[in-house]
Short mmCIF file of C-alpha atoms in Angstrom, two decimals:
data_model
loop_
_atom_site.label_atom_id
_atom_site.label_comp_id
_atom_site.label_asym_id
_atom_site.label_seq_id
_atom_site.Cartn_x
_atom_site.Cartn_y
_atom_site.Cartn_z
CA UNK A 945 -33.87 45.10 -55.00
CA UNK A 946 -36.42 42.29 -54.90
CA UNK A 947 -34.00 40.17 -52.88
CA UNK A 948 -33.51 42.96 -50.38
CA UNK A 949 -37.26 43.44 -50.03
CA UNK A 950 -37.73 39.74 -49.34
CA UNK A 951 -35.26 39.95 -46.49
CA UNK A 952 -37.06 42.80 -44.77
CA UNK A 953 -38.74 41.51 -41.65
CA UNK A 954 -42.48 41.76 -41.76
CA UNK A 955 -44.17 43.07 -38.62
CA UNK A 956 -45.53 40.17 -36.60
CA UNK A 957 -48.93 40.35 -35.02
CA UNK A 958 -48.92 40.29 -31.23
CA UNK A 959 -50.40 37.25 -29.58
CA UNK A 960 -53.45 37.74 -27.39
CA UNK A 961 -51.43 36.85 -24.30
CA UNK A 962 -48.93 39.61 -25.19
CA UNK A 963 -51.82 42.01 -25.68
CA UNK A 964 -53.09 41.26 -22.17
CA UNK A 965 -49.69 42.00 -20.61
CA UNK A 966 -49.54 45.56 -21.96
CA UNK A 967 -49.54 48.08 -19.11
CA UNK A 968 -52.48 50.10 -20.42
CA UNK A 969 -54.54 46.95 -20.97
CA UNK A 970 -53.75 45.58 -17.51
CA UNK A 971 -54.68 48.93 -16.01
CA UNK A 972 -57.96 48.96 -17.94
CA UNK A 973 -58.81 45.43 -16.81
CA UNK A 974 -58.05 46.26 -13.17
CA UNK A 975 -60.25 49.38 -13.37
CA UNK A 976 -63.16 47.32 -14.68
CA UNK A 977 -62.77 43.97 -12.95
CA UNK A 978 -60.86 44.86 -9.78
CA UNK A 979 -59.57 42.09 -7.52
CA UNK A 980 -60.65 39.35 -9.91
CA UNK A 981 -58.46 40.67 -12.74
CA UNK A 982 -56.15 37.66 -12.80
CA UNK A 983 -59.03 35.19 -12.82
CA UNK A 984 -60.70 37.20 -15.59
CA UNK A 985 -57.57 37.21 -17.77
CA UNK A 986 -57.00 33.49 -17.23
CA UNK A 987 -60.55 32.61 -18.27
CA UNK A 988 -60.56 34.61 -21.51
CA UNK A 989 -57.01 33.54 -22.38
CA UNK A 990 -58.12 29.92 -22.03
CA UNK A 991 -61.10 30.51 -24.34
CA UNK A 992 -58.90 32.21 -26.96
CA UNK A 993 -56.10 29.65 -26.76
CA UNK A 994 -58.52 26.84 -27.60
CA UNK A 995 -59.85 28.62 -30.71
CA UNK A 996 -57.26 29.25 -33.43
CA UNK A 997 -59.62 31.41 -35.50
CA UNK A 998 -60.48 33.57 -32.50
CA UNK A 999 -56.76 34.26 -32.08
CA UNK A 1000 -56.83 36.07 -35.43
CA UNK A 1001 -59.47 38.56 -34.28
CA UNK A 1002 -58.73 42.10 -33.17
CA UNK A 1003 -57.66 41.69 -29.51
CA UNK A 1004 -59.74 44.63 -28.34
CA UNK A 1005 -62.89 43.14 -29.81
CA UNK A 1006 -62.24 39.97 -27.79
CA UNK A 1007 -61.62 41.95 -24.63
CA UNK A 1008 -64.78 44.02 -25.10
CA UNK A 1009 -66.83 40.81 -25.46
CA UNK A 1010 -65.27 39.52 -22.27
CA UNK A 1011 -65.98 42.79 -20.44
CA UNK A 1012 -69.65 42.50 -21.36
CA UNK A 1013 -69.72 38.88 -20.22
CA UNK A 1014 -68.02 39.84 -16.96
CA UNK A 1015 -70.53 42.64 -16.41
CA UNK A 1016 -73.30 40.07 -16.78
CA UNK A 1017 -71.44 37.65 -14.47
CA UNK A 1018 -71.34 34.99 -17.17
CA UNK A 1019 -68.47 32.63 -17.96
CA UNK A 1020 -66.67 32.58 -21.34
CA UNK A 1021 -65.98 28.85 -20.96
CA UNK A 1022 -67.35 27.04 -24.06
CA UNK A 1023 -68.08 24.05 -21.84
CA UNK A 1024 -70.54 26.08 -19.75
CA UNK A 1025 -72.21 27.56 -22.83
CA UNK A 1026 -73.26 30.84 -21.17
CA UNK A 1027 -71.82 33.07 -23.89
CA UNK A 1028 -69.43 32.74 -26.81
CA UNK A 1029 -66.87 35.01 -28.47
CA UNK A 1030 -67.44 34.14 -32.12
CA UNK A 1031 -64.94 35.05 -34.90
CA UNK A 1032 -66.53 37.15 -37.62
CA UNK A 1033 -65.22 38.78 -40.78
CA UNK A 1034 -65.98 42.50 -40.93
CA UNK A 1035 -65.78 43.08 -44.69
CA UNK A 1036 -66.15 46.86 -44.29
CA UNK A 1037 -62.83 47.10 -42.43
CA UNK A 1038 -61.36 43.87 -43.81
CA UNK A 1039 -60.56 42.55 -40.33
CA UNK A 1040 -61.68 39.71 -38.10
CA UNK A 1041 -63.54 40.69 -34.96
CA UNK A 1042 -65.08 38.80 -32.06
CA UNK A 1043 -68.83 38.87 -31.82
CA UNK A 1044 -70.70 38.45 -28.49
CA UNK A 1045 -73.22 35.60 -28.67
CA UNK A 1046 -75.33 34.65 -25.68
CA UNK A 1047 -75.84 30.91 -25.15
CA UNK A 1048 -79.13 29.40 -23.99
CA UNK A 1049 -77.61 28.63 -20.60
CA UNK A 1050 -76.81 32.34 -20.33
CA UNK A 1051 -80.48 33.17 -20.84
CA UNK A 1052 -81.44 30.74 -18.09
CA UNK A 1053 -78.79 32.13 -15.72
CA UNK A 1054 -79.96 35.71 -16.20
CA UNK A 1055 -83.64 34.77 -15.84
CA UNK A 1056 -83.08 32.80 -12.63
CA UNK A 1057 -80.88 35.54 -11.19
CA UNK A 1058 -83.53 38.22 -11.79
CA UNK A 1059 -85.79 36.82 -9.07
CA UNK A 1060 -88.92 37.01 -11.25
CA UNK A 1061 -89.03 33.40 -12.37
CA UNK A 1062 -90.02 30.44 -10.23
CA UNK A 1063 -89.44 28.02 -13.10
CA UNK A 1064 -87.83 28.21 -16.53
CA UNK A 1065 -87.03 25.29 -18.79
CA UNK A 1066 -86.40 24.30 -22.39
CA UNK A 1067 -86.50 20.73 -23.67
CA UNK A 1068 -86.20 18.70 -26.86
CA UNK A 1069 -89.26 16.51 -27.49
CA UNK A 1070 -88.42 13.09 -28.87
CA UNK A 1071 -90.25 10.89 -31.35
CA UNK A 1072 -93.11 9.05 -29.65
CA UNK A 1073 -93.25 11.40 -26.64
CA UNK A 1074 -95.69 14.06 -27.86
CA UNK A 1075 -99.32 13.20 -27.27
CA UNK A 1076 -100.85 16.65 -27.75
CA UNK A 1077 -100.02 20.35 -27.63
CA UNK A 1078 -102.88 22.85 -27.68
CA UNK A 1079 -101.59 26.31 -28.75
CA UNK A 1080 -104.78 27.97 -27.47
CA UNK A 1081 -104.58 26.69 -23.91
CA UNK A 1082 -100.83 26.05 -24.13
CA UNK A 1083 -101.28 22.65 -22.56
CA UNK A 1084 -98.64 20.07 -23.41
CA UNK A 1085 -99.29 16.36 -22.96
CA UNK A 1086 -96.25 14.10 -23.28
CA UNK A 1087 -95.05 10.69 -22.24
CA UNK A 1088 -91.30 11.16 -21.76
CA UNK A 1089 -88.93 8.28 -22.37
CA UNK A 1090 -87.58 7.28 -18.95
CA UNK A 1091 -84.38 5.63 -20.16
CA UNK A 1092 -81.96 8.55 -20.54
CA UNK A 1093 -79.62 6.75 -22.95
CA UNK A 1094 -82.49 5.62 -25.14
CA UNK A 1095 -84.01 9.09 -25.04
CA UNK A 1096 -80.71 10.66 -26.11
CA UNK A 1097 -80.54 8.39 -29.15
CA UNK A 1098 -84.16 8.96 -30.16
CA UNK A 1099 -84.94 11.39 -32.99
CA UNK A 1100 -85.98 14.92 -31.97
CA UNK A 1101 -89.34 16.07 -33.36
CA UNK A 1102 -89.79 19.40 -31.59
CA UNK A 1103 -88.83 21.85 -28.85
CA UNK A 1104 -90.71 23.02 -25.76
CA UNK A 1105 -89.97 26.02 -23.54
CA UNK A 1106 -91.82 27.38 -20.51
CA UNK A 1107 -91.53 29.79 -17.63
CA UNK A 1108 -93.56 30.55 -14.53
CA UNK A 1109 -93.37 33.80 -12.58
CA UNK A 1110 -93.22 33.93 -8.80
CA UNK A 1111 -96.88 35.08 -8.84
CA UNK A 1112 -97.96 32.00 -10.80
CA UNK A 1113 -98.28 33.52 -14.31
CA UNK A 1114 -97.17 30.84 -16.76
CA UNK A 1115 -96.30 30.82 -20.45
CA UNK A 1116 -95.29 27.98 -22.76
CA UNK A 1117 -94.18 27.57 -26.37
CA UNK A 1118 -93.80 24.56 -28.66
CA UNK A 1119 -92.15 24.44 -32.08
CA UNK A 1120 -91.86 21.43 -34.34
CA UNK A 1121 -88.40 20.46 -35.57
CA UNK A 1122 -89.54 21.42 -39.09
CA UNK A 1123 -90.44 24.93 -37.95
CA UNK A 1124 -87.05 25.30 -36.26
CA UNK A 1125 -85.24 24.14 -39.41
CA UNK A 1126 -87.12 26.71 -41.50
CA UNK A 1127 -86.29 29.40 -38.94
CA UNK A 1128 -82.57 28.55 -39.05
CA UNK A 1129 -82.61 28.45 -42.86
CA UNK A 1130 -84.22 31.89 -42.99
CA UNK A 1131 -82.13 33.73 -40.42
CA UNK A 1132 -78.69 32.09 -40.42
CA UNK A 1133 -76.51 32.86 -43.43
CA UNK A 1134 -74.21 29.94 -42.57
CA UNK A 1135 -76.97 27.33 -42.51
CA UNK A 1136 -78.70 25.76 -45.51
CA UNK A 1137 -81.66 23.45 -45.18
CA UNK A 1138 -81.49 22.50 -48.86
CA UNK A 1139 -78.48 21.96 -51.10
CA UNK A 1140 -77.00 25.29 -52.07
CA UNK A 1141 -74.80 26.48 -54.92
CA UNK A 1142 -72.07 28.96 -54.05
CA UNK A 1143 -70.41 31.65 -56.12
CA UNK A 1144 -67.72 29.08 -56.82
CA UNK A 1145 -67.95 25.26 -56.76
CA UNK A 1146 -65.88 25.09 -53.57
CA UNK A 1147 -68.69 26.91 -51.74
CA UNK A 1148 -71.40 24.42 -52.75
CA UNK A 1149 -73.16 22.86 -49.76
CA UNK A 1150 -75.22 19.71 -49.40
CA UNK A 1151 -78.63 19.70 -47.75
CA UNK A 1152 -78.90 19.46 -43.98
CA UNK A 1153 -80.38 15.98 -44.38
CA UNK A 1154 -77.31 14.83 -46.31
CA UNK A 1155 -75.03 16.52 -43.79
CA UNK A 1156 -76.69 14.58 -40.95
CA UNK A 1157 -76.41 11.40 -43.01
CA UNK A 1158 -72.63 11.83 -43.09
CA UNK A 1159 -72.40 12.61 -46.80
CA UNK A 1160 -69.89 15.42 -46.36
CA UNK A 1161 -66.19 14.55 -46.90
CA UNK A 1162 -63.90 15.48 -44.02
CA UNK A 1163 -62.04 17.84 -46.37
CA UNK A 1164 -65.24 19.90 -46.82
CA UNK A 1165 -66.35 20.09 -43.17
CA UNK A 1166 -64.97 23.64 -42.97
CA UNK A 1167 -68.13 24.80 -44.75
CA UNK A 1168 -70.30 23.50 -41.93
CA UNK A 1169 -68.79 25.27 -38.90
CA UNK A 1170 -72.01 27.11 -38.00
CA UNK A 1171 -73.43 26.35 -34.55
CA UNK A 1172 -76.62 25.33 -36.35
CA UNK A 1173 -74.60 22.39 -37.72
CA UNK A 1174 -72.35 21.75 -34.73
CA UNK A 1175 -75.01 22.11 -32.01
CA UNK A 1176 -78.48 22.38 -33.53
CA UNK A 1177 -80.25 21.61 -30.25
CA UNK A 1178 -78.27 24.29 -28.42
CA UNK A 1179 -79.21 26.90 -31.01
CA UNK A 1180 -82.81 25.69 -30.97
CA UNK A 1181 -82.95 26.02 -27.18
CA UNK A 1182 -81.64 29.57 -27.42
CA UNK A 1183 -84.19 30.45 -30.10
CA UNK A 1184 -87.05 29.09 -27.99
CA UNK A 1185 -85.98 31.10 -24.94
CA UNK A 1186 -85.49 34.26 -27.03
CA UNK A 1187 -88.95 33.90 -28.56
CA UNK A 1188 -90.58 33.15 -25.20
CA UNK A 1189 -88.88 35.74 -23.00
CA UNK A 1190 -88.74 38.60 -25.52
CA UNK A 1191 -92.47 38.37 -26.22
CA UNK A 1192 -93.93 37.47 -22.82
CA UNK A 1193 -91.20 37.57 -20.20
CA UNK A 1194 -90.06 40.18 -17.71
CA UNK A 1195 -86.56 41.30 -18.63
CA UNK A 1196 -84.20 42.51 -15.93
CA UNK A 1197 -81.64 45.22 -16.71
CA UNK A 1198 -78.96 42.57 -17.24
CA UNK A 1199 -81.19 40.57 -19.56
CA UNK A 1200 -82.04 43.68 -21.57
CA UNK A 1201 -78.33 44.33 -21.96
CA UNK A 1202 -77.57 40.76 -23.02
CA UNK A 1203 -80.55 40.54 -25.38
CA UNK A 1204 -79.82 43.87 -27.07
CA UNK A 1205 -76.13 43.17 -27.60
CA UNK A 1206 -76.45 39.51 -28.52
CA UNK A 1207 -74.77 38.77 -31.86
CA UNK A 1208 -72.96 42.12 -32.07
CA UNK A 1209 -69.43 43.48 -31.99
CA UNK A 1210 -68.93 45.43 -28.76
CA UNK A 1211 -67.06 48.72 -29.08
CA UNK A 1212 -64.67 50.25 -26.53
CA UNK A 1213 -67.19 52.95 -25.60
CA UNK A 1214 -69.89 50.36 -24.88
CA UNK A 1215 -71.77 50.84 -28.14
CA UNK A 1216 -72.38 47.87 -30.42
CA UNK A 1217 -72.66 47.06 -34.10
CA UNK A 1218 -74.28 44.30 -36.10
CA UNK A 1219 -71.97 42.84 -38.72
CA UNK A 1220 -73.65 41.46 -41.81
CA UNK A 1221 -71.72 39.51 -44.45
CA UNK A 1222 -72.49 37.07 -47.20
CA UNK A 1223 -71.30 33.57 -46.45
CA UNK A 1224 -68.76 33.37 -49.29
CA UNK A 1225 -66.88 36.31 -47.77
CA UNK A 1226 -66.60 34.58 -44.41
CA UNK A 1227 -63.91 32.04 -45.18
CA UNK A 1228 -60.75 32.52 -43.15
CA UNK A 1229 -57.22 31.80 -44.32
CA UNK A 1230 -57.42 28.29 -42.91
CA UNK A 1231 -60.48 27.47 -44.99
CA UNK A 1232 -63.00 27.75 -42.13
CA UNK A 1233 -66.30 29.54 -42.42
CA UNK A 1234 -66.77 32.16 -39.75
CA UNK A 1235 -70.07 31.94 -37.89
CA UNK A 1236 -72.67 34.45 -39.06
CA UNK A 1237 -76.20 35.37 -38.11
CA UNK A 1238 -78.33 37.80 -40.09
CA UNK A 1239 -79.85 40.85 -38.48
CA UNK A 1240 -83.59 40.26 -39.22
CA UNK A 1241 -83.93 37.65 -36.46
CA UNK A 1242 -82.78 40.21 -33.92
CA UNK A 1243 -85.23 42.75 -35.29
CA UNK A 1244 -88.07 40.25 -35.37
CA UNK A 1245 -87.61 39.27 -31.76
CA UNK A 1246 -87.31 42.84 -30.51
CA UNK A 1247 -90.69 44.03 -31.69
CA UNK A 1248 -92.38 43.00 -28.46
CA UNK A 1249 -89.61 43.26 -25.85
CA UNK A 1250 -91.09 43.93 -22.42
CA UNK A 1251 -88.83 45.47 -19.83
CA UNK A 1252 -88.94 46.49 -16.21
CA UNK A 1253 -86.79 48.27 -13.69
CA UNK A 1254 -84.52 46.05 -11.62
CA UNK A 1255 -86.53 45.32 -8.47
CA UNK A 1256 -87.79 42.35 -6.57
CA UNK A 1257 -91.33 41.28 -7.52
CA UNK A 1258 -94.14 41.28 -5.02
CA UNK A 1259 -95.13 37.88 -3.77
CA UNK A 1260 -98.80 38.37 -4.61
CA UNK A 1261 -100.44 40.25 -7.47
CA UNK A 1262 -104.13 40.73 -6.78
CA UNK A 1263 -107.06 42.38 -8.53
CA UNK A 1264 -105.16 42.68 -11.79
CA UNK A 1265 -105.89 41.05 -15.09
CA UNK A 1266 -103.15 39.37 -17.08
CA UNK A 1267 -103.24 42.24 -19.58
CA UNK A 1268 -102.76 44.81 -16.82
CA UNK A 1269 -99.90 42.83 -15.35
CA UNK A 1270 -98.18 42.33 -18.70
CA UNK A 1271 -98.83 45.91 -19.80
CA UNK A 1272 -98.98 48.57 -17.08
CA UNK A 1273 -96.36 47.16 -14.74
CA UNK A 1274 -93.95 46.33 -17.51
CA UNK A 1275 -93.56 49.77 -19.04
CA UNK A 1276 -91.29 50.16 -22.02
CA UNK A 1277 -88.61 51.93 -19.99
CA UNK A 1278 -85.17 50.87 -21.09
CA UNK A 1279 -82.64 52.00 -18.53
CA UNK A 1280 -79.94 54.51 -19.35
CA UNK A 1281 -77.28 52.98 -21.62
CA UNK A 1282 -75.12 50.77 -19.43
CA UNK A 1283 -71.41 50.56 -19.83
CA UNK A 1284 -70.75 46.85 -20.55
CA UNK A 1285 -67.26 47.32 -19.20
CA UNK A 1286 -68.61 47.97 -15.70
#
C-alpha cells in the first residue's frame, strides 16, 4: 500500500505564467488594463521570473499588487524601484503572499505628478559635508563633496529630505544615521541593530556593524535578506519621504491610496490587510527570510496624514497664514474607497 501511495502523482502547482494564461484571468486583466494588457502581463511576469521566492506566492496576491501598481501608473521593475511585490509568509493561512511595498522613487513620482510640488528631494549626507542643521529654522548648511566617485565611497552620516510647494511653502527634515538605525531596529522585524539570539541557534544574527564589516559567512546570508540590509539608503530615503509628506505634505488621491496600502496584502475586492509575523516564522523552504515590516510604523506615520481633493493648486495663496493653509484647505476628507484594480 505504501508503494502504491508513493506512485500517486502529487498535484503540481501552476506556474505564474500558466496562471496568467487562464481565460478568466486574461479577461479580468483586459477589463482592468485594457489595450495595455500584454505590456502589463509582460512586466509583472518579468518581475516574478527574476524572484524565485515570489514565484511561490499565491498568484492572485501578485496580480492584485500589480493591479494597484498599474492603477497608480507605477512600474513593477525592481530596477526602477517605484514599487515592489515582496514575498511574505501569512502564518494565519499558512501560505506565501505578495505584499505591496512602495519604493522611495514611487513617492517622488506620485508627488511630482500631483502638480502641488515645485521641488522634492531626498539625499544622503556624507561625512565631512554637514556644517549645521537648525531644526527650528530648518536651515541646512552643507559643503557637498564634488567628486561623485569619492562621495559615493564616503561614509553616510545622515539623511536630508525637502519639498517646496508651487506657492513657495517649504519643509525640510534631517535625521542622523544613528536615528535611522534606531528607527529600522524598532519597526522592522527582519532588521537587528545589535546581535540577536533566535529561538534556535540557526536564527542567531550578528550586529549590523558586524554585517557591514563582512563578518557573515555566505552560508548565513539568507538571514539578512531584508531591504534594510540589502539597500539601507533606499529604505532610509523612503522613510524620510514618508515622515515628511505624511506630516506636512499635500497628498493627492493616488498618494493617499499608495500610502494607505503600502506594506499590505491587496485583496481581490480592493481591501487590504497588514500581515504581521515573527521573524523565525518567515523562513521559506529555500532557507531565505521573507521581508517583513511591523505595523506600528504605519500607524505612527498616519497620525497626521493631511489629504486634499485631486485638483490643481492655485498659483498664488494670499492673505493666509501657514496654519490656515495647512489646516483649512487640507481638510481630512479621504475620498471614497478606490478600487485599486481600476
